[in-house]
Short mmCIF file of C-alpha atoms and ligand atoms in Angstrom, two decimals:
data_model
loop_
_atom_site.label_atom_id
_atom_site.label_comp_id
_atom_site.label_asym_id
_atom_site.label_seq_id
_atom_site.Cartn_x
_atom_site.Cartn_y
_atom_site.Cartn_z
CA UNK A 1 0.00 0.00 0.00
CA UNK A 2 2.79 2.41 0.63
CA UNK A 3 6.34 2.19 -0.13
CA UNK A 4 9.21 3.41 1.69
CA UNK A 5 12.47 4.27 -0.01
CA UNK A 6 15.68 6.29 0.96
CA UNK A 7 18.58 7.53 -1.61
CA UNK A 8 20.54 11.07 -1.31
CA UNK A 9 18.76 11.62 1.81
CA UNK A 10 15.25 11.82 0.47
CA UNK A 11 12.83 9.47 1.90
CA UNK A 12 10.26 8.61 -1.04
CA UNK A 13 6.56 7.71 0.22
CA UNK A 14 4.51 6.46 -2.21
CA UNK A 15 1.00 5.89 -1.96
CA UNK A 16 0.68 2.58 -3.71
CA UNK A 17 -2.71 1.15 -4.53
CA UNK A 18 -3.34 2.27 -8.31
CA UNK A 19 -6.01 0.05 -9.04
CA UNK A 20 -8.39 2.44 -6.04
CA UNK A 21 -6.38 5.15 -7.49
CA UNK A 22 -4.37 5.25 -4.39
CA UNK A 23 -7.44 5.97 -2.69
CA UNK A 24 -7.00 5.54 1.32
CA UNK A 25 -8.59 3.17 3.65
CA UNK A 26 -7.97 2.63 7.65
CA UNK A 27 -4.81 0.50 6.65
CA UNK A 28 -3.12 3.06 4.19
CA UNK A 29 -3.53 6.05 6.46
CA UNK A 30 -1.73 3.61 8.99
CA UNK A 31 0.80 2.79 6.81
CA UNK A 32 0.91 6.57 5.24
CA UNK A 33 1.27 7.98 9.03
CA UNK A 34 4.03 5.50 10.21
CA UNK A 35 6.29 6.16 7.15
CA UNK A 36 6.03 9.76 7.89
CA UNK A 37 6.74 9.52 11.35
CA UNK A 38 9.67 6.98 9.94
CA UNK A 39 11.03 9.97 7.66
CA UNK A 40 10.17 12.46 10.45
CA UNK A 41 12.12 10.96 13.19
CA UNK A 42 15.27 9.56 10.54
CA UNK A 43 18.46 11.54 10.51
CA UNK A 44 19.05 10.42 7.55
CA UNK A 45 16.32 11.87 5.85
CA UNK A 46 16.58 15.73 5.13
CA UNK A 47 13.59 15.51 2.96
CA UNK A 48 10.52 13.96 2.01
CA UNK A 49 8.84 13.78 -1.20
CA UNK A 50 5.01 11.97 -1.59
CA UNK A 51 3.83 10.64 -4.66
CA UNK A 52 1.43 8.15 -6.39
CA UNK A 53 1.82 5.08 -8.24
CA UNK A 54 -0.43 4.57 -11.15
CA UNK A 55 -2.41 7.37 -12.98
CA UNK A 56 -3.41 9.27 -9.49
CA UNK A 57 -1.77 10.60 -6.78
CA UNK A 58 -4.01 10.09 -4.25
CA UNK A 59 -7.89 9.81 -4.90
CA UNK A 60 -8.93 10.28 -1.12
CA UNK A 61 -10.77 8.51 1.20
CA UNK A 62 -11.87 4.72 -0.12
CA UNK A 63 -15.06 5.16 -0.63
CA UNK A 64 -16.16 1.30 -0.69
CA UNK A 65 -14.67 1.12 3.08
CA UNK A 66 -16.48 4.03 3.73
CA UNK A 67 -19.69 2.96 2.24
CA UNK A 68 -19.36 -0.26 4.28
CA UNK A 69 -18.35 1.91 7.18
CA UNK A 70 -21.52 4.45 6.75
CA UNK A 71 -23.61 0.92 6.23
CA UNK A 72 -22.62 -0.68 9.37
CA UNK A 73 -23.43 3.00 11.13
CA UNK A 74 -19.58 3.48 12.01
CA UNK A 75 -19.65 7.24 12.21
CA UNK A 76 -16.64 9.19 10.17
CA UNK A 77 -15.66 11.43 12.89
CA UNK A 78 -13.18 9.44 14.38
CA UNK A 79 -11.68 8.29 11.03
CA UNK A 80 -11.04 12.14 10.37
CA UNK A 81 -9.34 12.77 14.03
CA UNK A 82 -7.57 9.67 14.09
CA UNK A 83 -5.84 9.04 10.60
CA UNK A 84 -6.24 12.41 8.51
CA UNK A 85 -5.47 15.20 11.29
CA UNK A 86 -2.09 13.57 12.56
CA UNK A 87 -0.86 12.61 8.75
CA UNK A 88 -1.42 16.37 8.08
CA UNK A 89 -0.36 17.74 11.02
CA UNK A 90 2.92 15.55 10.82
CA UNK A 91 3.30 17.06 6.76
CA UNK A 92 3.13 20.55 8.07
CA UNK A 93 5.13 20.68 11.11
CA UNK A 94 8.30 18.14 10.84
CA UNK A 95 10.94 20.12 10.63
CA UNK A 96 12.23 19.43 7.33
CA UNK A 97 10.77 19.97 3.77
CA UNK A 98 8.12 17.77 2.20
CA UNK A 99 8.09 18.00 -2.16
CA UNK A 100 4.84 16.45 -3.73
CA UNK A 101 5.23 15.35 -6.93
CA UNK A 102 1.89 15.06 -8.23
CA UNK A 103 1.91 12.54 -10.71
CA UNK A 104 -2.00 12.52 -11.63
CA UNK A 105 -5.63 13.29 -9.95
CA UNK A 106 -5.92 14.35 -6.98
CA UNK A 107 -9.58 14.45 -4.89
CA UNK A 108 -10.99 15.10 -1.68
CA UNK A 109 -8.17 13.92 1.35
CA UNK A 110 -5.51 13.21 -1.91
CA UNK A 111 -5.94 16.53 -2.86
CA UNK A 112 -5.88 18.04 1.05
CA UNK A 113 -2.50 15.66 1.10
CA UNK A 114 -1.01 17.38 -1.32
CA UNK A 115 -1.74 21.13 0.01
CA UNK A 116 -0.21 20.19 3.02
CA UNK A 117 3.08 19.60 1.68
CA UNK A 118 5.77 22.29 1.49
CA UNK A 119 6.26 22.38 -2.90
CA UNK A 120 4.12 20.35 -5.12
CA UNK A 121 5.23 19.98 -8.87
CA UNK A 122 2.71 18.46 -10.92
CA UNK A 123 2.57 16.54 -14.22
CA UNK A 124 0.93 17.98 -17.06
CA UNK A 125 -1.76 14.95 -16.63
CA UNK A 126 -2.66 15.93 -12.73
CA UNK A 127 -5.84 17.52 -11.84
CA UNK A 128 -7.05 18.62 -8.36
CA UNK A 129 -10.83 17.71 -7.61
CA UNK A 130 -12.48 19.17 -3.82
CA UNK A 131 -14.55 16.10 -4.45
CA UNK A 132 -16.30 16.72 -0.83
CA UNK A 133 -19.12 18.54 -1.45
CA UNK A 134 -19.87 15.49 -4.57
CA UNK A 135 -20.79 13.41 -1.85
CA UNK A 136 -22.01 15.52 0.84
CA UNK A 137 -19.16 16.09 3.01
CA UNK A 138 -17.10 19.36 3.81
CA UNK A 139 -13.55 19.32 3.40
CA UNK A 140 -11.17 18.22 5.88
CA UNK A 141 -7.74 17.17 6.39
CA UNK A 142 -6.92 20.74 6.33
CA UNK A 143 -8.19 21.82 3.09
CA UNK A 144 -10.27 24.79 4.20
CA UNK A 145 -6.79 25.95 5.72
CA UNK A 146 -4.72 25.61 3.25
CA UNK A 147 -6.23 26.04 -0.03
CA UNK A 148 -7.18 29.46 0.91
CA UNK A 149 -3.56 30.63 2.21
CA UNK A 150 -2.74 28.78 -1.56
CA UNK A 151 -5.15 30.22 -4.01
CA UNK A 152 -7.09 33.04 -2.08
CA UNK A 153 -10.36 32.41 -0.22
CA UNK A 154 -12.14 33.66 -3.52
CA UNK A 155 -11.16 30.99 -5.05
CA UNK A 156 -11.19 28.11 -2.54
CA UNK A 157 -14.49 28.67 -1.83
CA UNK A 158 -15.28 28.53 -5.56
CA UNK A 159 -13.14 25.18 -5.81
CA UNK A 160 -14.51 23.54 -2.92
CA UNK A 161 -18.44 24.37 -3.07
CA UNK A 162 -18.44 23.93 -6.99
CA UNK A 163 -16.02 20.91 -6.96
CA UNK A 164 -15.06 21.19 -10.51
CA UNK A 165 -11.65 19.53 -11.07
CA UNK A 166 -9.02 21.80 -11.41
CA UNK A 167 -6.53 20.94 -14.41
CA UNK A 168 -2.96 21.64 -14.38
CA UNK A 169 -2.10 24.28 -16.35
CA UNK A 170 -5.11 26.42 -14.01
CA UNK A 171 -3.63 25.22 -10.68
CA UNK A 172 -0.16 27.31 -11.78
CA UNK A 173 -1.74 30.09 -12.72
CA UNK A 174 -3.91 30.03 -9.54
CA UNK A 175 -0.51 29.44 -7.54
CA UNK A 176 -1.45 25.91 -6.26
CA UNK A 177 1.93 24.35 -7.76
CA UNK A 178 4.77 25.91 -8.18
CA UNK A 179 5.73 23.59 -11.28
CA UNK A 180 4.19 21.82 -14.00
CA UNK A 181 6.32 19.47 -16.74
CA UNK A 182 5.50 16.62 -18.28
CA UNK A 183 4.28 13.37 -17.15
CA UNK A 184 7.47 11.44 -17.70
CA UNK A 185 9.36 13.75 -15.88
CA UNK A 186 7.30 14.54 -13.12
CA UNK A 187 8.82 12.40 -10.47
CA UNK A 188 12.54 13.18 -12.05
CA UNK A 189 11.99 16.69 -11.40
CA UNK A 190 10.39 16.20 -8.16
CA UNK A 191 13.34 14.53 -6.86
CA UNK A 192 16.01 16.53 -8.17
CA UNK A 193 13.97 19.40 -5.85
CA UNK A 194 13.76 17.01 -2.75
CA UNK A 195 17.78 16.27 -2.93
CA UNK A 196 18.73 19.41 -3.55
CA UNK A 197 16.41 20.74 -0.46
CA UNK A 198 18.42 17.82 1.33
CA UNK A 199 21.14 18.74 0.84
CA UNK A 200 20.32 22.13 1.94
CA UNK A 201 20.25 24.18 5.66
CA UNK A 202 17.78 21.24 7.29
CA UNK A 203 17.68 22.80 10.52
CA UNK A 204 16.79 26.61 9.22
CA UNK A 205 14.31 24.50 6.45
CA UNK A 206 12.46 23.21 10.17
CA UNK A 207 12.52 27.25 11.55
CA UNK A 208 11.53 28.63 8.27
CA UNK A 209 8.20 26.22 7.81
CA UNK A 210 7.63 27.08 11.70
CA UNK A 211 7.59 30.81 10.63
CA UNK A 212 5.62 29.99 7.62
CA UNK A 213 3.03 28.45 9.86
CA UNK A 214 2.98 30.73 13.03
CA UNK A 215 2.73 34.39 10.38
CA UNK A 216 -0.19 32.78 9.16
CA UNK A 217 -1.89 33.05 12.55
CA UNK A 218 -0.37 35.52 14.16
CA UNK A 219 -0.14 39.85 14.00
CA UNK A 220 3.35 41.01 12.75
CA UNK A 221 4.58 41.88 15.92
CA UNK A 222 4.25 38.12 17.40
CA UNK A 223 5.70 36.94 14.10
CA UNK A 224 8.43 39.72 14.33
CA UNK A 225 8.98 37.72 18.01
CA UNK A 226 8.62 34.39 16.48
CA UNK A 227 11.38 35.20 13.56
CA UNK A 228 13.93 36.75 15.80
CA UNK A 229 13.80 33.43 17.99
CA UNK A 230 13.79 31.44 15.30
CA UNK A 231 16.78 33.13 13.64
CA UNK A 232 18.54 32.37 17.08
CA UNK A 233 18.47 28.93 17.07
CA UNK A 234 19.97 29.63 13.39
CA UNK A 235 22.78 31.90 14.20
CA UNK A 236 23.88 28.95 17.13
CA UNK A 237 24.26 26.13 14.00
CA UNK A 238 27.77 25.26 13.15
CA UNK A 239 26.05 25.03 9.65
CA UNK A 240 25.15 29.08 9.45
CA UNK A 241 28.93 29.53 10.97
CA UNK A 242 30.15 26.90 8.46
CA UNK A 243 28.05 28.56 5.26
CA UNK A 244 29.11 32.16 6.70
CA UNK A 245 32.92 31.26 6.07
CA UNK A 246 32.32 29.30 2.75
CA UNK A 247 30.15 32.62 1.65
CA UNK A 248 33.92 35.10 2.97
CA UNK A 249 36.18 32.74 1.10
CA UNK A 250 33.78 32.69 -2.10
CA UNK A 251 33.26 28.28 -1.68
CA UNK A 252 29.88 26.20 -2.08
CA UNK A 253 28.59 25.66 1.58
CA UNK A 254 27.87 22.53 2.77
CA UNK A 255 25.20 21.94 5.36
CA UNK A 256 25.58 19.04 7.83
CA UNK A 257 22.57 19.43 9.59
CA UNK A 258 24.63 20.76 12.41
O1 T3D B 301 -14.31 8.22 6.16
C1 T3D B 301 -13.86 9.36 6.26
O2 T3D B 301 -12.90 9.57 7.04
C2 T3D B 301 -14.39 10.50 5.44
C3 T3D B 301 -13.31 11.28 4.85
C4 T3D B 301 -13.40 11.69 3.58
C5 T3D B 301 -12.29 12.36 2.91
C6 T3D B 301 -12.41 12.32 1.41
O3 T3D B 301 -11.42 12.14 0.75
S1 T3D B 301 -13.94 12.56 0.72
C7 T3D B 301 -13.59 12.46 -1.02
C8 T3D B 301 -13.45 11.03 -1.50
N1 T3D B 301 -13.00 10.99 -2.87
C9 T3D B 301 -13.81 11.21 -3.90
O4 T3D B 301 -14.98 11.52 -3.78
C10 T3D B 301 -13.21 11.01 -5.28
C11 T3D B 301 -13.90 9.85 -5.96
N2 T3D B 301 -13.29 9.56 -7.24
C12 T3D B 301 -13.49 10.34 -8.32
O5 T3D B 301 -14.15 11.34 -8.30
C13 T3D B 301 -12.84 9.86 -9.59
O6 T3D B 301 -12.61 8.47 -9.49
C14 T3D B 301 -11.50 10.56 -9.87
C15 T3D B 301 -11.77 12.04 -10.21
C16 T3D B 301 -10.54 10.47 -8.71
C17 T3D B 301 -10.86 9.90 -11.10
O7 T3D B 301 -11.79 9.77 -12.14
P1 T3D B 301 -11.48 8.85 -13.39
O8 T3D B 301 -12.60 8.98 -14.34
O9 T3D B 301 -10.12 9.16 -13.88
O10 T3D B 301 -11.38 7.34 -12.80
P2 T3D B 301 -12.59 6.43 -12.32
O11 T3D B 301 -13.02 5.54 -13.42
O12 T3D B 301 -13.64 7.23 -11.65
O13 T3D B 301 -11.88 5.53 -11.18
C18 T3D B 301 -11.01 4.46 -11.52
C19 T3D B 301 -11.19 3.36 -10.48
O14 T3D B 301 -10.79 3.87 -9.20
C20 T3D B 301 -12.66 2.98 -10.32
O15 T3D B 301 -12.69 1.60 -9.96
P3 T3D B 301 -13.21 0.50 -11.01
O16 T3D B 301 -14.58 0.89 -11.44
O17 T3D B 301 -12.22 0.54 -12.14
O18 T3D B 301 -13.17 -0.79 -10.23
C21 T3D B 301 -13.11 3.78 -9.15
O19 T3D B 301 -14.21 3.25 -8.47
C22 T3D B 301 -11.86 3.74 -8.29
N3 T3D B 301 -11.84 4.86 -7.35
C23 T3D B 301 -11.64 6.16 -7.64
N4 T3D B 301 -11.74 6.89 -6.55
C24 T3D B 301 -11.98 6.03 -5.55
C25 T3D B 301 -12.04 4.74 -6.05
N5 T3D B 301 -12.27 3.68 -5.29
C26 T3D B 301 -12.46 3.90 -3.96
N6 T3D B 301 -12.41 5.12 -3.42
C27 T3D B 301 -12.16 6.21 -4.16
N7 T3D B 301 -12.07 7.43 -3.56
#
């Protein structure tokens, strides 16, 4: 259901059940949330990078375990709390980057997935569908947070109560990828984005998504506050120190994680 696989420091999840179109039942979300916490928790790993197998990224919750779910009254609210908040709250806040390559459709939670991560480069074939509303839910797994910081809360709302899918080409010009290439070369470029984030500042990567996430919340004096703290913890890493001198005597840096 989900493969695990480390090279150049990148930990590669992908979501791996293209026949449901990598759609996600209790099992998956298990699966998804231990190999983050895996990556999370790995020195190793500097950065992450999620992606389907198949034609779709991720096409959300499985709705045939949810229709036997909903028939067997087994109420959804606990499948939300228990499996979609952590996975997204463990995207968002470990302290290292997370690169989406998304190789095809994306609906409902697969689509939420996705906005949760830190980049997402998508193929020319991948389309984002708010498929919630289709079947009378409201979004969750953080959608109503972060597609409107993505795409403006004109649009979001527009996305999510219309649930038209969204092709690719739109979703750059609406800012909700940063990249769009072809489908062959969707996870290629991906990658080449994850290594060369891991091979990058790791521990300012962790204090710049935790500035990322506490400006969007907060007045600009607290995040004035939060940024000077932040930049502390910076300023005490052998690898600022390290990159300072490399930057004096005109040399690449190298960042150790340090
Ligand atoms: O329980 C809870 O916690 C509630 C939480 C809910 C969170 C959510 O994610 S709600 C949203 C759930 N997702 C959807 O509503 C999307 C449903 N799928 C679609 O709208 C379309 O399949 C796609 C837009 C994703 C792709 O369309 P298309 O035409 O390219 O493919 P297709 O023919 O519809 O699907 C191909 C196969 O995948 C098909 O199976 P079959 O007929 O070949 O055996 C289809 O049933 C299956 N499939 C697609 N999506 C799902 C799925 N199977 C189970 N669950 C799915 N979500």
């Amino acid at each position: 259901m989900i493969r695990y696989d480390v090279a150049d420091a990148v930990a590669t999840i992908t979501l791996d059940r293209p026949e449901a179109m990598n759609s996600l039942t209790a099992e998956t979300k298990q699966a998804l949330h231990d190999a983050l916490r895996r990556a999370a928790h790995d020195r190793g790993v500097r950065a992450v990078l999620l992606t389907g197998s198949g034609r779709a990224f991720c096409a959300g919750q499985d709705l045939r375990e949810h229709a036997d779910n909903l028939e067997a009254g087994r109420g959804l609210a606990n499948t939300v709390r228990a499996h979609y908040n952590p996975i997204v709250e463990l995207i968002s806040t470990m302290p290292k980057p997370v690169v989406a390559a998304v190789n095809g459709v994306a609906a409902g939670a697969g689509a939420s997935l996705a906005f949760a991560c830190d980049l997402r480069v998508a193929s020319e074939r991948a389309k984002f569908a708010l498929a919630f509303a289709g079947i009378g839910l409201a979004p969750d797994s953080g959608a109503s947070w972060t597609l409107q910081r993505l795409v403006g809360q004109g649009h979001a709302a527009e996305l999510m109560l219309l649930g038209e899918p969204l092709d690719a080409a739109r979703a750059l010009e609406l800012g909700l990828v940063t990249r769009v290439v072809p489908a062959e070369d969707v996870l290629k470029t991906a990658t080449d984005l994850a290594v060369r984030l891991a091979q990058g500042p790791t521990l300012a990567y962790g204090a710049t998504k935790r500035a990322l996430a506490y400006a969007a919340t907060h007045a600009l004096a607290d995040s004035l506050a939060m940024e000077a703290d932040l930049q502390d913890q910076c300023v005490a890493t052998q690898d600022h120190l390290n990159a300072t001198r490399a930057f004096l005597a005109k040399e690449q840096p190298t960042f150790n994680a340090e």
